[in-house]
Tab-separated table of C-alpha atoms in Angstrom:
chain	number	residue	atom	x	y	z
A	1	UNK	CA	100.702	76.290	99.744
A	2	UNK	CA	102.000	80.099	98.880
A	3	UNK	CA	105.777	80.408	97.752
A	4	UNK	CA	107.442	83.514	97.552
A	5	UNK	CA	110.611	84.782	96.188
A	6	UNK	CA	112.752	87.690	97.284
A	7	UNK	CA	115.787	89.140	95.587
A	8	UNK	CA	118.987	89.811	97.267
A	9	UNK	CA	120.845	93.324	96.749
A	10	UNK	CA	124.468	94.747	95.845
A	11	UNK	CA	124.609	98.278	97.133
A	12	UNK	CA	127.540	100.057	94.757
A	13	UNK	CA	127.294	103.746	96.385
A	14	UNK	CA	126.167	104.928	99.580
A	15	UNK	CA	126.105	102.746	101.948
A	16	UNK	CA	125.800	103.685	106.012
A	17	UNK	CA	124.587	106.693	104.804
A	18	UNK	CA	121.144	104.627	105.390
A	19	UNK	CA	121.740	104.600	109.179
A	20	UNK	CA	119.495	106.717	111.689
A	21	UNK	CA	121.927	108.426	113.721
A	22	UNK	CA	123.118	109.759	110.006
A	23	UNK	CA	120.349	110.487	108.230
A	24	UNK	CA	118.544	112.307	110.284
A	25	UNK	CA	120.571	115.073	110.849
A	26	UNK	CA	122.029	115.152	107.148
A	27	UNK	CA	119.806	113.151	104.920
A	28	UNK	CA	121.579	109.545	103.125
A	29	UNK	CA	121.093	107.859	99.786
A	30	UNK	CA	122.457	104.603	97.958
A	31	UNK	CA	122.441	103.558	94.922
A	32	UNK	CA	121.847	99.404	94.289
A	33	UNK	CA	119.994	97.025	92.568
A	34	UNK	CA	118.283	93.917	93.268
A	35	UNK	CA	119.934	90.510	91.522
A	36	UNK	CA	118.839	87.427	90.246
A	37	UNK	CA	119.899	85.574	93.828
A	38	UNK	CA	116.633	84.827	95.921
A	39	UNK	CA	115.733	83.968	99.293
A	40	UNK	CA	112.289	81.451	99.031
A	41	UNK	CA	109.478	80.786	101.467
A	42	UNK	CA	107.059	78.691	101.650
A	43	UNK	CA	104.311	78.178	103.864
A	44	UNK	CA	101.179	75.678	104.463
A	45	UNK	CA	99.006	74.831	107.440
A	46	UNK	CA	100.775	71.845	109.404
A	47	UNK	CA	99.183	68.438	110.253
A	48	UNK	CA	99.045	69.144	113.412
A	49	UNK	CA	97.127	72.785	114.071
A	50	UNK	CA	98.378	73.179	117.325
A	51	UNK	CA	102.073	72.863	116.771
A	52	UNK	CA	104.605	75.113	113.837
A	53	UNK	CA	106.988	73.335	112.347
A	54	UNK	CA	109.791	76.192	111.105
A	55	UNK	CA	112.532	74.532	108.408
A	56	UNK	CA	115.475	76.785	107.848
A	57	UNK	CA	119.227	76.092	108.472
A	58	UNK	CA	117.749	74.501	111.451
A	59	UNK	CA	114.470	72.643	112.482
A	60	UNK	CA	112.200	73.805	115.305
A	61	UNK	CA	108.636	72.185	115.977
A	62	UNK	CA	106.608	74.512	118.745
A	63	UNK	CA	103.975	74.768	120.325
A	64	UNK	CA	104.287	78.228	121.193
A	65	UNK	CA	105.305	81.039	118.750
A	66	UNK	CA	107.234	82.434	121.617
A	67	UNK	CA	108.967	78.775	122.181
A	68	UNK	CA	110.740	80.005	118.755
A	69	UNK	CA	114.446	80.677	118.777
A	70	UNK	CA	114.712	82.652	115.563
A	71	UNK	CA	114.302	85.771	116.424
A	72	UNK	CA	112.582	87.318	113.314
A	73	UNK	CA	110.432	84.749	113.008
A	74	UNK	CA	109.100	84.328	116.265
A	75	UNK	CA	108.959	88.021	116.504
A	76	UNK	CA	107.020	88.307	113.094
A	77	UNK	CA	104.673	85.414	113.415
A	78	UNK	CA	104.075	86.728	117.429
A	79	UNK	CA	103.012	90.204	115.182
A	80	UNK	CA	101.254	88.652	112.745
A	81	UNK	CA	99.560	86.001	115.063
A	82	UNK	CA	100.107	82.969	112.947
A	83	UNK	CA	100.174	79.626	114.452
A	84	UNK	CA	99.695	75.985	113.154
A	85	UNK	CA	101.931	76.153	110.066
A	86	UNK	CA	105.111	75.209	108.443
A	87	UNK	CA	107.213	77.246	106.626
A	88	UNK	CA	109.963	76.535	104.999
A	89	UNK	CA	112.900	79.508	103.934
A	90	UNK	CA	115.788	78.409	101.575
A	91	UNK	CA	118.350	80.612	99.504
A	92	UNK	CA	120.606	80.801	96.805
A	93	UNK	CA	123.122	82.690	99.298
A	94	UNK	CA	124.059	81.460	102.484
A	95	UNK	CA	124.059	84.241	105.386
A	96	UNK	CA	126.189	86.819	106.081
A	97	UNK	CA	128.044	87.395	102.808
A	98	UNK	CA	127.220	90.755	102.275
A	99	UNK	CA	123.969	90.889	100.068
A	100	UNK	CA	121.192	91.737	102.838
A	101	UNK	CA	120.065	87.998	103.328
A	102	UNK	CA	118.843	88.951	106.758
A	103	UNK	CA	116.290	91.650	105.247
A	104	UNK	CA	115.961	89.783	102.554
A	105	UNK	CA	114.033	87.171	104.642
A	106	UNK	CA	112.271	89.629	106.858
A	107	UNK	CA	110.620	91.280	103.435
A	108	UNK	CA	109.814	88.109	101.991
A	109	UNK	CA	108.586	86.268	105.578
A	110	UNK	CA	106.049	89.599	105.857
A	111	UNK	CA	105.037	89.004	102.086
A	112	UNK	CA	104.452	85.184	102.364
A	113	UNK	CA	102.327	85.804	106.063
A	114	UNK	CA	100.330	88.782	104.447
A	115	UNK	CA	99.519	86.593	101.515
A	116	UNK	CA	98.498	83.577	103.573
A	117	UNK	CA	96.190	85.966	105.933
A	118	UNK	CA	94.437	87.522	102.590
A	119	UNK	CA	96.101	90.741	102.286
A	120	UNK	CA	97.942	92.387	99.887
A	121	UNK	CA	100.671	94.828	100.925
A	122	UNK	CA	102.411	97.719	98.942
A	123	UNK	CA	106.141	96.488	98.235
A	124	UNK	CA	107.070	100.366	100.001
A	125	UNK	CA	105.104	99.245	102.680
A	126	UNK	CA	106.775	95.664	103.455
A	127	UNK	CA	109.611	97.416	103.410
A	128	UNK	CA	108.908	99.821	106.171
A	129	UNK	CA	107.625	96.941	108.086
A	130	UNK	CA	110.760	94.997	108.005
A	131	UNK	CA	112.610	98.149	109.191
A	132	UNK	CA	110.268	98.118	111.766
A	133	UNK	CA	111.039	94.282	112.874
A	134	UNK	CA	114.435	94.918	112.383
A	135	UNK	CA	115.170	97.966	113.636
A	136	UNK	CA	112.739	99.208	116.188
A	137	UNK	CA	111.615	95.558	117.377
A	138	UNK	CA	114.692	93.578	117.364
A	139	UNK	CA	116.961	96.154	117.687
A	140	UNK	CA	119.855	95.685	115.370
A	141	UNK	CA	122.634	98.085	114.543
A	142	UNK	CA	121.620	98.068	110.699
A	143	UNK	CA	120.214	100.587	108.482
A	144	UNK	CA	117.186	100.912	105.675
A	145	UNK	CA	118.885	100.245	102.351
A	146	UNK	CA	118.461	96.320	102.008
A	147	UNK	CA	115.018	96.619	103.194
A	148	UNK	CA	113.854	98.410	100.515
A	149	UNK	CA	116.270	97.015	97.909
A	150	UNK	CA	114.966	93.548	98.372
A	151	UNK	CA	111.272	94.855	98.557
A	152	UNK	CA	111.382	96.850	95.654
A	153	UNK	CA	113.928	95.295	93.288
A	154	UNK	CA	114.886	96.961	90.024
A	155	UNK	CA	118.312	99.298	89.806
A	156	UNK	CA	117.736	102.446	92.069
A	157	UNK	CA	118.366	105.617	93.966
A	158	UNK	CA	117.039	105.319	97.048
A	159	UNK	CA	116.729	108.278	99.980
A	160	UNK	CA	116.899	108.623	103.614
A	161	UNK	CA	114.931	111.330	104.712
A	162	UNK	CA	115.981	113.326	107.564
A	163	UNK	CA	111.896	112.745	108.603
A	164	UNK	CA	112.847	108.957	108.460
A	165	UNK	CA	110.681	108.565	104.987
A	166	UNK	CA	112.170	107.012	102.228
A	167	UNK	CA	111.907	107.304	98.474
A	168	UNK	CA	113.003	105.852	95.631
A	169	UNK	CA	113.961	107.187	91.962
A	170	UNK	CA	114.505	103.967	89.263
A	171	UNK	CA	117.877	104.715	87.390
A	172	UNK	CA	116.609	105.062	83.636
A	173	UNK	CA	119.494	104.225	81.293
A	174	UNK	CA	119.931	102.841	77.369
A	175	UNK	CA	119.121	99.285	77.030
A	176	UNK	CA	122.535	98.447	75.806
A	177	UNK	CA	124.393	100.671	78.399
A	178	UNK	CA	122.494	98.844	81.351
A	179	UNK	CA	123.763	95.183	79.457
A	180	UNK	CA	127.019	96.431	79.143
A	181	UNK	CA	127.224	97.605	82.746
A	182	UNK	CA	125.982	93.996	84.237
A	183	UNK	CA	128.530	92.369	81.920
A	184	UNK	CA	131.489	94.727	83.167
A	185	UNK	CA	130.510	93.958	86.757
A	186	UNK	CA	132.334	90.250	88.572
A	187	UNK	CA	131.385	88.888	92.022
A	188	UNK	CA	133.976	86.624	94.000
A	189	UNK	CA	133.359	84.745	97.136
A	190	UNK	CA	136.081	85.977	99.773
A	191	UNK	CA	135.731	82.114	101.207
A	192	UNK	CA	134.518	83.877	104.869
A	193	UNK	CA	131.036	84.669	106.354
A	194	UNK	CA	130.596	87.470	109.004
A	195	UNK	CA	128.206	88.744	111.555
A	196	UNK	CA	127.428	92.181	110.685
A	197	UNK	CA	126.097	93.334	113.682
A	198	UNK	CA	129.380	93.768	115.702
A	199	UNK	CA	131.084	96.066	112.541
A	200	UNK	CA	127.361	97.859	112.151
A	201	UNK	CA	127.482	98.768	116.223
A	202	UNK	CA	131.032	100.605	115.579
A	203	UNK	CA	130.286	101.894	112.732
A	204	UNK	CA	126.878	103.538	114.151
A	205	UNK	CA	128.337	104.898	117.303
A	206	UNK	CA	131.499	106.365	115.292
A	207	UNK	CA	129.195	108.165	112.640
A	208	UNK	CA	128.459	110.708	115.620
A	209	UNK	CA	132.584	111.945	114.993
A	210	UNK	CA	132.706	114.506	112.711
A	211	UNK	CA	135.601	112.959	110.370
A	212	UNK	CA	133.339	109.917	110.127
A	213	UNK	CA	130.335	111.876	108.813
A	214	UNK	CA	132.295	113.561	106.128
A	215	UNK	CA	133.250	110.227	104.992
A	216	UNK	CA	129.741	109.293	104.492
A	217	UNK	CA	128.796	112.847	102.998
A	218	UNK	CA	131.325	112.583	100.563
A	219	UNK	CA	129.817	108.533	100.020
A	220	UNK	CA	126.670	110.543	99.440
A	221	UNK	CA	128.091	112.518	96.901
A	222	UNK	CA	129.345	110.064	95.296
A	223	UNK	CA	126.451	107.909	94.671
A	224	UNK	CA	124.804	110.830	93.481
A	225	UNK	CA	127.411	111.625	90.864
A	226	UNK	CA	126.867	107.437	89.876
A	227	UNK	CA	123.210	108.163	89.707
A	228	UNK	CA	123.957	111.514	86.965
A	229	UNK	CA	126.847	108.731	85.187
A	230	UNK	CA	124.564	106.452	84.678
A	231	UNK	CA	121.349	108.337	83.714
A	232	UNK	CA	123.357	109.766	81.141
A	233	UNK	CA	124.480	106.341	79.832
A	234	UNK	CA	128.150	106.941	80.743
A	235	UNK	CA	129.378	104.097	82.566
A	236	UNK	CA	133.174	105.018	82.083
A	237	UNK	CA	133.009	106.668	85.284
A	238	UNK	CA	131.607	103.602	87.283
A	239	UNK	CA	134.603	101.885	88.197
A	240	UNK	CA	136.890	104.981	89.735
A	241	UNK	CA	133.414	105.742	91.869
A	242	UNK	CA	133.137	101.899	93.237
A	243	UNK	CA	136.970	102.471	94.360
A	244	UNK	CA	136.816	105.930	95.803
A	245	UNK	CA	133.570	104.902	97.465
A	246	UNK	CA	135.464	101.658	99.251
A	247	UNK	CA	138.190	103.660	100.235
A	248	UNK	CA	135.963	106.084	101.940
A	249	UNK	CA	134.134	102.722	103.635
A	250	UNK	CA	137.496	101.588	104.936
A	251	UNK	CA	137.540	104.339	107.174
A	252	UNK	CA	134.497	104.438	108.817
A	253	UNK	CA	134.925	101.088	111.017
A	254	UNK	CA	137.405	98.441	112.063
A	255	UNK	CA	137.153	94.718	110.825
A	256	UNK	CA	135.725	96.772	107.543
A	257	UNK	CA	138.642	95.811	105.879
A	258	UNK	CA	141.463	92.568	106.797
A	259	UNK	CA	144.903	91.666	105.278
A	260	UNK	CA	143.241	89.039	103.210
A	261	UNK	CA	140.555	91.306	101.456
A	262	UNK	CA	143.201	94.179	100.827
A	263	UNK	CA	145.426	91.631	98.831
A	264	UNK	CA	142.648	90.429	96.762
A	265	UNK	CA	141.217	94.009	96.239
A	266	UNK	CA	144.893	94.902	95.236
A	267	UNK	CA	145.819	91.463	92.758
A	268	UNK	CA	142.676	92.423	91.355
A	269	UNK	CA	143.026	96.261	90.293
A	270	UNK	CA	146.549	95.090	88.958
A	271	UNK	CA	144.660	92.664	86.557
A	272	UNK	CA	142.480	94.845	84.745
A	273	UNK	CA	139.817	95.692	87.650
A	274	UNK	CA	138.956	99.973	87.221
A	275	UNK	CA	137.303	99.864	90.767
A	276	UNK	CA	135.158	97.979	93.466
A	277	UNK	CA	134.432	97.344	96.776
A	278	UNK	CA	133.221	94.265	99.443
A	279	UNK	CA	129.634	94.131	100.133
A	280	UNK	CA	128.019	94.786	102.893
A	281	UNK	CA	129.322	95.953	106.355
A	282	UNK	CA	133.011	94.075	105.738
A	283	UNK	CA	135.022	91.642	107.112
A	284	UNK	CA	133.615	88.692	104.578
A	285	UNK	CA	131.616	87.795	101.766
A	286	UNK	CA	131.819	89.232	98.737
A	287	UNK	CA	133.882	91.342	96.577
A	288	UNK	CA	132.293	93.366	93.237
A	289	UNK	CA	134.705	94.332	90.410
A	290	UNK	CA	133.876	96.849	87.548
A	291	UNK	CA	136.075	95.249	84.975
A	292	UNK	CA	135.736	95.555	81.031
A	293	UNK	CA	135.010	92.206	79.573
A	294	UNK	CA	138.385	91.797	77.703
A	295	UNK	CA	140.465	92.151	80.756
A	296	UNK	CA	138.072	89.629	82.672
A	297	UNK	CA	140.014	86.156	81.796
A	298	UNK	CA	142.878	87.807	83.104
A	299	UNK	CA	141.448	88.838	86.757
A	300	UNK	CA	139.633	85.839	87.107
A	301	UNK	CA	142.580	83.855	86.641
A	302	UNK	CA	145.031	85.944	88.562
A	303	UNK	CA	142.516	86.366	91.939
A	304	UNK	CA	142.092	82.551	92.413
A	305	UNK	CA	138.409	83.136	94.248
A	306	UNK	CA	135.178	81.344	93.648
A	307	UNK	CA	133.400	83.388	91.439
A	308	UNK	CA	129.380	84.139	91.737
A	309	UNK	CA	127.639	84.848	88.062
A	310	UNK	CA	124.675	87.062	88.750
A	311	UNK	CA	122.560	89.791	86.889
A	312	UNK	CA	120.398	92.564	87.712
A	313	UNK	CA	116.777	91.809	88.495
A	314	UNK	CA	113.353	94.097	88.530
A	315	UNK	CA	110.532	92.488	90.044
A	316	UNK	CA	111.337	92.909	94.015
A	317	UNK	CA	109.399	90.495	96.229
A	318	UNK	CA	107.145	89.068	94.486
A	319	UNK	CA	104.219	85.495	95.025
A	320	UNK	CA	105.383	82.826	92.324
A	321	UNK	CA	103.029	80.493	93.756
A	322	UNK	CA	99.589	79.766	95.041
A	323	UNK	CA	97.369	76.879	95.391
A	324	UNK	CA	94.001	76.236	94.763
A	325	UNK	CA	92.443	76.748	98.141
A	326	UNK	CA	93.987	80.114	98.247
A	327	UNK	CA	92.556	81.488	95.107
A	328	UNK	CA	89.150	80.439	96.048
């Protein structure tokens, strides 16, 4: 058997920016990290060779990889040609909540396959291999930022190229400045899942109005003024960024934002929150708060949501687990 894990990411500045129809004419960038939230595979040859058994938040036994429903995998194992195995996914996340899961297990399916067929493969390199599944294969409205944020892990600056390369920079800060900054930061469960697809296609095809792409430049901006912040160990700044960023968001798509969200975004700036934003495309999930630790109690108590304790994580997709016959 070969288990892998893959991190889940929170994108604080940036995002959409990471979307072709964007970058390519201006360039994009977010900043994000990886947290301690993972998505887990698992794989082993099955009992019986000629069948795959897949276990996810369904079951589906095949005898054909293109018998498979799930899109990504049958369209990954179909790549990879890999038959005659089970493989299992689980998460500490469900789907749709605003922290890449979908990436998330495209990264970490192409790192448990490329392990089981004897390769190794760069982390930069899985990444631009899920974008390729994702994006050019499967065709989804989504951009490049939780590909490489679940690949690479680790708190970063990552760039669009208007070529369609990507780097990364890591964000270099004090020890105690980078504890301090986790601690400051809350995550509460909105109670609602979403699609992000349907937000993703509006948002993609309204990016071509000019109004809409000086939203984004100016999200651009601001992630790299949270980049300079927090190289130079000044978090102060970090909360007032989060909020301008989100109001920027807002603007770029419908079903971004609902009645529900706005109320809880507002009860918790009133109790001590200094900024933040929902995750992902909108419409559900979950919300981040930058909120000083003595004023925490307070917000907590007064936004009545299920909170998620989390921390920032470095290692990226990564093997925890390999048996014997593998090794030898």
């Amino acid at each position: 058997m070969i288990i892998t894990k893959t991190p889940f990411r929170v994108s604080f500045c940036g995002g959409g920016s990471d979307m072709a129809n964007f970058y390519e004419k201006y360039g994009g960038c977010v900043l994000s990290t990886s947290i301690n939230k993972y998505c887990y595979i698992s794989i082993h040859p099955y009992f019986n060779e000629n069948q795959t058994l897949l276990k996810y938040s369904e079951n589906e036994l095949v005898d054909e990889i293109s018998q498979i429903k799930h899109r990504i995998f049958r369209q990954v194992l179909g790549d990879m040609n890999v038959h005659g195995v089970e493989i299992t996914s689980t998460a500490d996340i469900p789907g749709g909540t605003g922290l890449g899961s979908s990436s998330t297990f495209t990264v970490g399916l192409l790192n448990t396959l490329n392990c089981y067929n004897g390769k190794f493969v760069s982390k930069n390199k899985l990444a631009a291999l899920a974008c390729e599944v994702e994006i050019e294969k499967l065709g989804n409205p989504i951009g490049k930022q939780d590909q490489y944020g679940a690949a690479l892990g680790g708190l970063n600056f990552i760039k669009f190229n208007q070529d369609g390369s990507v780097s990364h920079e890591p964000i270099m800060m004090d020890g105690k400045i980078y504890k301090k900054l986790q601690k400051n930061l809350l995550m509460f469960y909105t109670g609602t899942t979403r699609s992000a697809n349907t937000i993703l296609a509006e948002q993609t095809k309204n990016i071509t109005s000019e109004d809409k792409a000086k939203n984004l430049l100016k999200m651009c901006g601001l992630a790299k003024d949270m980049k300079t912040a927090l190289e130079s160990n000044d978090i102060s700044s970090f909360g007032k960024i989060l909020d301008e960023g989100w109001q920027l968001k807002k603007e770029l798509a419908s079903g971004i934002a609902n009645p529900a969200i706005d109320e809880a975004y507002e009860i918790a700036m009133k109790n001590g929150a200094l900024g933040g934003k929902l995750l992902g495309a909108g419409g559900g999930g979950f919300l981040l708060f930058y909120c000083e630790e003595e004023k925490q109690a307070q917000l907590k108590k007064a936004i009545g949501l299920k909170e998620l304790d989390f921390s920032f994580e470095r290692d990226g997709t990564s093997v925890i687990y390999i048996g014997d016959k593998y090794w030898n």
